[in-house]
Short mmCIF file of C-alpha atoms in Angstrom, two decimals:
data_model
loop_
_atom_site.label_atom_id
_atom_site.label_comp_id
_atom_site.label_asym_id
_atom_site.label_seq_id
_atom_site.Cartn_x
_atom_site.Cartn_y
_atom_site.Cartn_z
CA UNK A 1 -78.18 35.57 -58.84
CA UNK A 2 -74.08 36.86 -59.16
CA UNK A 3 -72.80 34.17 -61.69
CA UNK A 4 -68.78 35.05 -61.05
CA UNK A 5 -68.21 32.56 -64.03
CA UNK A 6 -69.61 35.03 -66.56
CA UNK A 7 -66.59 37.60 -67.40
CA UNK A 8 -66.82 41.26 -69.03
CA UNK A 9 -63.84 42.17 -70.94
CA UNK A 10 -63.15 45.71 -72.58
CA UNK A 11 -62.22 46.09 -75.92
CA UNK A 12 -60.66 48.61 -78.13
CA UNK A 13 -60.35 48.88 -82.07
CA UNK A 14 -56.18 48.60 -81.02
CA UNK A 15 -55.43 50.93 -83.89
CA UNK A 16 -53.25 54.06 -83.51
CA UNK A 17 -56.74 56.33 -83.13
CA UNK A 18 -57.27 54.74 -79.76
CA UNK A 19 -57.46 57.46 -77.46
CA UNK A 20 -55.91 57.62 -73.74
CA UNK A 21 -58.86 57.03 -72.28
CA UNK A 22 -59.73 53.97 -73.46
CA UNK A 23 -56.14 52.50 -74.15
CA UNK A 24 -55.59 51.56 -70.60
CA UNK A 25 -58.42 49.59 -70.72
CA UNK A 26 -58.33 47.56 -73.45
CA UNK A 27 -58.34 43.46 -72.31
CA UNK A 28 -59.51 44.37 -68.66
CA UNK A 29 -62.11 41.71 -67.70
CA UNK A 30 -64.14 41.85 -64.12
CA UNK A 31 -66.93 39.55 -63.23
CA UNK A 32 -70.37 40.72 -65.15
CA UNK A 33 -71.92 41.61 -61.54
CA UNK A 34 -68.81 43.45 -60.64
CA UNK A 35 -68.46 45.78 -63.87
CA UNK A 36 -67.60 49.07 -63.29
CA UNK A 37 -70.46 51.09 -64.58
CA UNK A 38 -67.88 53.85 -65.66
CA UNK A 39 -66.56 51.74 -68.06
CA UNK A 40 -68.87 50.61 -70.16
CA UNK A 41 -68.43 51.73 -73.81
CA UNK A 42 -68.85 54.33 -75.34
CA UNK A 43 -66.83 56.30 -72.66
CA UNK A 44 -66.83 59.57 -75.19
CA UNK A 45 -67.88 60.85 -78.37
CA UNK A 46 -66.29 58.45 -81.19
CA UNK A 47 -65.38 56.08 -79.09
CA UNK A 48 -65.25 52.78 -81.01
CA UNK A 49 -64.93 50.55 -77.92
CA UNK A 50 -66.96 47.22 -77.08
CA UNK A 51 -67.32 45.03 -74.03
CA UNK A 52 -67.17 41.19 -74.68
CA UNK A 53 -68.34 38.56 -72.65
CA UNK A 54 -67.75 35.35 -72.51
CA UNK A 55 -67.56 32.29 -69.38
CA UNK A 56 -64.44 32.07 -67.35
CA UNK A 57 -62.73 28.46 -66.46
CA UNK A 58 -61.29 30.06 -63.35
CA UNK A 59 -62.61 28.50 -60.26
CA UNK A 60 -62.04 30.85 -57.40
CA UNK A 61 -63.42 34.65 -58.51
CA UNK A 62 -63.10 36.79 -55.23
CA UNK A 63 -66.44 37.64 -53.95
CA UNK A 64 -65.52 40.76 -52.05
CA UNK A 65 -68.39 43.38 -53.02
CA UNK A 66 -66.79 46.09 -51.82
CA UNK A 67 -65.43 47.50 -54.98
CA UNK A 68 -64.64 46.29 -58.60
CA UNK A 69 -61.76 44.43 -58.77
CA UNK A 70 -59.94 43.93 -61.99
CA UNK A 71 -59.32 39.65 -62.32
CA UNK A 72 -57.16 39.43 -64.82
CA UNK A 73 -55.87 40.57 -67.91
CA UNK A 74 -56.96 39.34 -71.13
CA UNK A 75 -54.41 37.11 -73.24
CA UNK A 76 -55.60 35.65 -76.44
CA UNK A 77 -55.16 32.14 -76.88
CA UNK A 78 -53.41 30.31 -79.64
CA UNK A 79 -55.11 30.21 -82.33
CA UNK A 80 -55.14 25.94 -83.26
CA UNK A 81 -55.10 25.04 -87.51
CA UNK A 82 -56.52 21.83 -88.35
CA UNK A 83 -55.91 20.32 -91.59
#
């Protein structure tokens, strides 16, 4: 069963050894059902990369299976201090 809630996102170590391979990549997120298989870490020796997952809140996710699509772009959320 394609759960289009449940998000892959690709993640680098965002230090200045990130390669150009994986730099262009780093905070891309596609459905789990929809992940390219090319891009799942590690992509070459070294590599350092990780894939994250966690559950979207958006409520349309294309359902074209035709190809991987890209959703969105990763931006990290505000981090909230209580105290």
């Amino acid at each position: 069963a394609e759960n289009p809630r449940i998000i892959l996102e690709f993640i680098t170590q965002r230090d200045a050894t990130v390669c150009p391979i994986c730099e262009p990549l780093d905070r891309q997120a596609w459905p789990v059902y929809r992940y390219p298989a090319t891009y799942i870490p590690p992509l070459h020796i070294r590599c350092r990369c990780f894939l994250n997952s966690f559950q979207s809140t958006l409520k349309d996710v294309e359902l074209d299976a035709t190809r991987p699509k890209r959703i969105f772009t990763y931006q990290p959320r505000r981090e909230t201090v209580l105290g």
